[in-house]
CSV table of C-alpha atoms in Angstrom, one decimal:
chain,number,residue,atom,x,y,z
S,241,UNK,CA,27.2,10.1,84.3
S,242,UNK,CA,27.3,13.8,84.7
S,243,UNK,CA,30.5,15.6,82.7
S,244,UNK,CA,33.3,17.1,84.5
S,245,UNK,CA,34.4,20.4,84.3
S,246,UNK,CA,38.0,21.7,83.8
S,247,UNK,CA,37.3,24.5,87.3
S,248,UNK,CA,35.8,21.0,88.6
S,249,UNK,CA,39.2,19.0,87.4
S,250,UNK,CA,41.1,21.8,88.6
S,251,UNK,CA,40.0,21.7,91.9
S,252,UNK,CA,40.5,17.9,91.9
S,253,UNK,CA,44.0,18.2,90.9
S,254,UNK,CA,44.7,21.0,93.8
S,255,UNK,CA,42.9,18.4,96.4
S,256,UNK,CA,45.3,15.6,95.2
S,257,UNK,CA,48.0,18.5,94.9
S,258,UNK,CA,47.6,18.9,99.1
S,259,UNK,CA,47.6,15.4,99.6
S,260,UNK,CA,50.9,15.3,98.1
S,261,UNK,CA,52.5,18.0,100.0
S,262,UNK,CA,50.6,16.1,103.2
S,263,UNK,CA,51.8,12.7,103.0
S,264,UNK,CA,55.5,14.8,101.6
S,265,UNK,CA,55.7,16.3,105.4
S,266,UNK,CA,54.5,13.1,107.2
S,267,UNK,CA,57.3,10.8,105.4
S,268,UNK,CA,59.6,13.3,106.6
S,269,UNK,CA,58.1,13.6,110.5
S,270,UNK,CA,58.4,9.5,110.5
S,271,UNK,CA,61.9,9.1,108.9
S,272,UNK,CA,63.2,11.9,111.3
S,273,UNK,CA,61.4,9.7,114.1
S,274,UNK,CA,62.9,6.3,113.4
S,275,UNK,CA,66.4,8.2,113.0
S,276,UNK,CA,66.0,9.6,116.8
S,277,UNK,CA,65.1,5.9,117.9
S,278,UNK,CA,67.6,4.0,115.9
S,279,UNK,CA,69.9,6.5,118.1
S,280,UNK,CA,68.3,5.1,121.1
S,281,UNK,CA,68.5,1.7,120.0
S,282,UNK,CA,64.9,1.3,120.3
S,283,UNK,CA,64.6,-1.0,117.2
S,284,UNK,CA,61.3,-2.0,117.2
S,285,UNK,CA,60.3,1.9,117.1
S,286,UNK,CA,62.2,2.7,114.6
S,287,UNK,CA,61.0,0.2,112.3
S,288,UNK,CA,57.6,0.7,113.2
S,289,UNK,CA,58.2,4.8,112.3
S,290,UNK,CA,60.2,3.4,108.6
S,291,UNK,CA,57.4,1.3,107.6
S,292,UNK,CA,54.9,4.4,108.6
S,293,UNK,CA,57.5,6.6,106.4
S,294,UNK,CA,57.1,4.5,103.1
S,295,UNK,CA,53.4,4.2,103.4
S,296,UNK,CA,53.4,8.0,103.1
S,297,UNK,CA,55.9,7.8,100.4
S,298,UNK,CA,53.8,5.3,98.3
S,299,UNK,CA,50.8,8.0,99.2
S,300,UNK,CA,52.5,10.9,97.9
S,301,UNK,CA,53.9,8.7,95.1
S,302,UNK,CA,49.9,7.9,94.4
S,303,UNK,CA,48.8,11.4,95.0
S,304,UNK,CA,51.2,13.1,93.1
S,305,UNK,CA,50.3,11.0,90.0
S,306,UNK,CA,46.4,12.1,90.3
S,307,UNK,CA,47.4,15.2,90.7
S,308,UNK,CA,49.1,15.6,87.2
S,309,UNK,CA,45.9,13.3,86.0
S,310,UNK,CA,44.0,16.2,86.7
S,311,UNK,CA,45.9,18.4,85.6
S,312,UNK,CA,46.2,16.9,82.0
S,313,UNK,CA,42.3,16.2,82.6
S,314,UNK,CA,42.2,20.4,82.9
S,315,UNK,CA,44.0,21.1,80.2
S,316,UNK,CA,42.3,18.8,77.6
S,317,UNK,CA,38.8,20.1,79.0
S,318,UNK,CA,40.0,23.7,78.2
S,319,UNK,CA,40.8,22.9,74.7
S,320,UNK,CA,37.6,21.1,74.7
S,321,UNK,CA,35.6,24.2,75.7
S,322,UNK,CA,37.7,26.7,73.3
S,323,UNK,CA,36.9,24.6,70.3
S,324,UNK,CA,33.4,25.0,71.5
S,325,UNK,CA,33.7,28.6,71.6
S,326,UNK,CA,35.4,28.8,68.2
C-alpha cells in the first residue's frame, strides 16, 4: 500500500471539491427543468427531471463529504510531516 501525500490528499479533496460544485449546478438545471414542465402539465417530465434532481443532490451530498475527508486527511498529513521535521 503506498502512503498518501497531504499535496496528493489535497488534490483529492479539490477533485471531490469540483464534483460538488458539478452535481450543485446539475440539481439546479433539473429542478429548473421539471418547474417549466410542471407549467406545461407534462407530468411524466417533470418527474422524470425531480428524480434526476435528487440523484445530483445525493451526489453533491456524497461529494461534498469526501471533499472535507480530504481535507481533514490534508491537514492531519501536514502535522504529520511537521513533526517529522521537528
Amino acid at each position: 500500500m503506498s502512503e498518501t501525500t497531504a499535496a496528493e490528499a489535497a488534490r483529492r479533496a479539490a477533485t471531490w471539491a469540483h464534483c460538488a460544485e458539478d452535481a450543485n449546478k446539475y440539481a439546479h438545471e433539473h429542478e429548473q427543468q421539471a418547474r417549466e414542465h410542471a407549467v406545461q402539465r407534462d407530468s411524466g417530465q417533470a418527474a422524470a427531471y425531480t428524480s434526476r434532481a435528487e440523484e445530483w443532490v445525493r451526489l453533491r451530498g456524497t461529494a461534498v463529504d469526501m471533499a472535507n475527508m480530504w481535507a481533514n486527511v490534508v491537514g492531519a498529513l501536514q502535522l504529520a510531516e511537521l513533526g517529522e521535521h521537528s
